[in-house]
Amino acid sequence: MDQETPLAPVSSLSFEEALAELEALTSDMAAGNVTLKQSVEGYARGMALLKRCREELNQARATIEAVQNDTTP
């Protein structure tokens, strides 16, 4: 977790960007490469990233269901 680079607002991230950041966060935390304070901050950021990913997946699911319903005779 590089605290020198300002983090983009979670709401502005694509699914892929949020997932990549979440994977990097969990990797750093699992490896013990962060302080306790960074872990707590990372946990909060990670939960926001997880929420963003779930929102994007739910939107994709809704779109697919709508397309399927439109094409069902």
Tab-separated table of C-alpha atoms in Angstrom:
chain	number	residue	atom	x	y	z
A	1	MET	CA	0.000	0.000	0.000
A	2	ASP	CA	1.692	3.107	-1.228
A	3	GLN	CA	0.434	5.994	0.885
A	4	GLU	CA	2.414	8.580	-1.109
A	5	THR	CA	0.135	8.271	-4.146
A	6	PRO	CA	-3.341	9.724	-3.610
A	7	LEU	CA	-6.023	7.096	-4.049
A	8	ALA	CA	-8.785	7.607	-6.583
A	9	PRO	CA	-12.302	7.783	-5.195
A	10	VAL	CA	-13.721	4.266	-5.128
A	11	SER	CA	-16.851	5.429	-6.963
A	12	SER	CA	-14.729	6.463	-9.961
A	13	LEU	CA	-13.075	3.055	-10.377
A	14	SER	CA	-14.105	0.468	-12.917
A	15	PHE	CA	-14.752	-3.087	-11.765
A	16	GLU	CA	-11.320	-4.146	-13.005
A	17	GLU	CA	-9.544	-1.255	-11.282
A	18	ALA	CA	-11.340	-1.867	-7.986
A	19	LEU	CA	-10.635	-5.590	-8.124
A	20	ALA	CA	-6.946	-5.046	-8.910
A	21	GLU	CA	-6.581	-2.615	-6.015
A	22	LEU	CA	-8.422	-4.994	-3.694
A	23	GLU	CA	-6.124	-7.851	-4.723
A	24	ALA	CA	-3.037	-5.692	-4.114
A	25	LEU	CA	-4.345	-4.616	-0.702
A	26	THR	CA	-5.039	-8.154	0.431
A	27	SER	CA	-1.685	-9.355	-0.868
A	28	ASP	CA	0.212	-6.652	1.044
A	29	MET	CA	-1.768	-7.323	4.209
A	30	ALA	CA	-1.314	-11.105	3.970
A	31	ALA	CA	2.419	-10.683	3.440
A	32	GLY	CA	2.682	-8.485	6.534
A	33	ASN	CA	4.053	-5.577	4.524
A	34	VAL	CA	1.914	-2.986	6.323
A	35	THR	CA	1.695	-1.463	9.767
A	36	LEU	CA	-1.325	-1.914	12.013
A	37	LYS	CA	-2.562	1.569	11.088
A	38	GLN	CA	-2.149	0.805	7.383
A	39	SER	CA	-3.975	-2.493	7.905
A	40	VAL	CA	-6.954	-0.738	9.467
A	41	GLU	CA	-6.996	1.900	6.716
A	42	GLY	CA	-6.580	-0.828	4.120
A	43	TYR	CA	-9.449	-2.783	5.616
A	44	ALA	CA	-11.751	0.227	5.329
A	45	ARG	CA	-10.623	0.878	1.746
A	46	GLY	CA	-10.956	-2.814	0.943
A	47	MET	CA	-14.539	-2.912	2.171
A	48	ALA	CA	-15.373	0.083	-0.023
A	49	LEU	CA	-13.688	-1.613	-2.993
A	50	LEU	CA	-15.604	-4.821	-2.323
A	51	LYS	CA	-18.865	-2.879	-2.231
A	52	ARG	CA	-17.968	-1.218	-5.545
A	53	CYS	CA	-17.193	-4.585	-7.156
A	54	ARG	CA	-20.475	-6.040	-5.931
A	55	GLU	CA	-22.383	-3.029	-7.289
A	56	GLU	CA	-20.761	-3.452	-10.698
A	57	LEU	CA	-21.506	-7.189	-10.720
A	58	ASN	CA	-25.126	-6.563	-9.739
A	59	GLN	CA	-25.477	-4.034	-12.568
A	60	ALA	CA	-23.999	-6.516	-15.034
A	61	ARG	CA	-26.350	-9.247	-13.780
A	62	ALA	CA	-29.362	-6.942	-14.125
A	63	THR	CA	-28.343	-6.012	-17.669
A	64	ILE	CA	-27.929	-9.656	-18.665
A	65	GLU	CA	-31.302	-10.558	-17.145
A	66	ALA	CA	-32.965	-7.661	-18.960
A	67	VAL	CA	-31.461	-8.772	-22.280
A	68	GLN	CA	-32.542	-12.355	-21.660
A	69	ASN	CA	-36.064	-11.237	-20.796
A	70	ASP	CA	-36.265	-9.093	-23.932
A	71	THR	CA	-35.245	-11.998	-26.156
A	72	THR	CA	-37.407	-14.637	-24.488
A	73	PRO	CA	-40.492	-15.381	-26.635
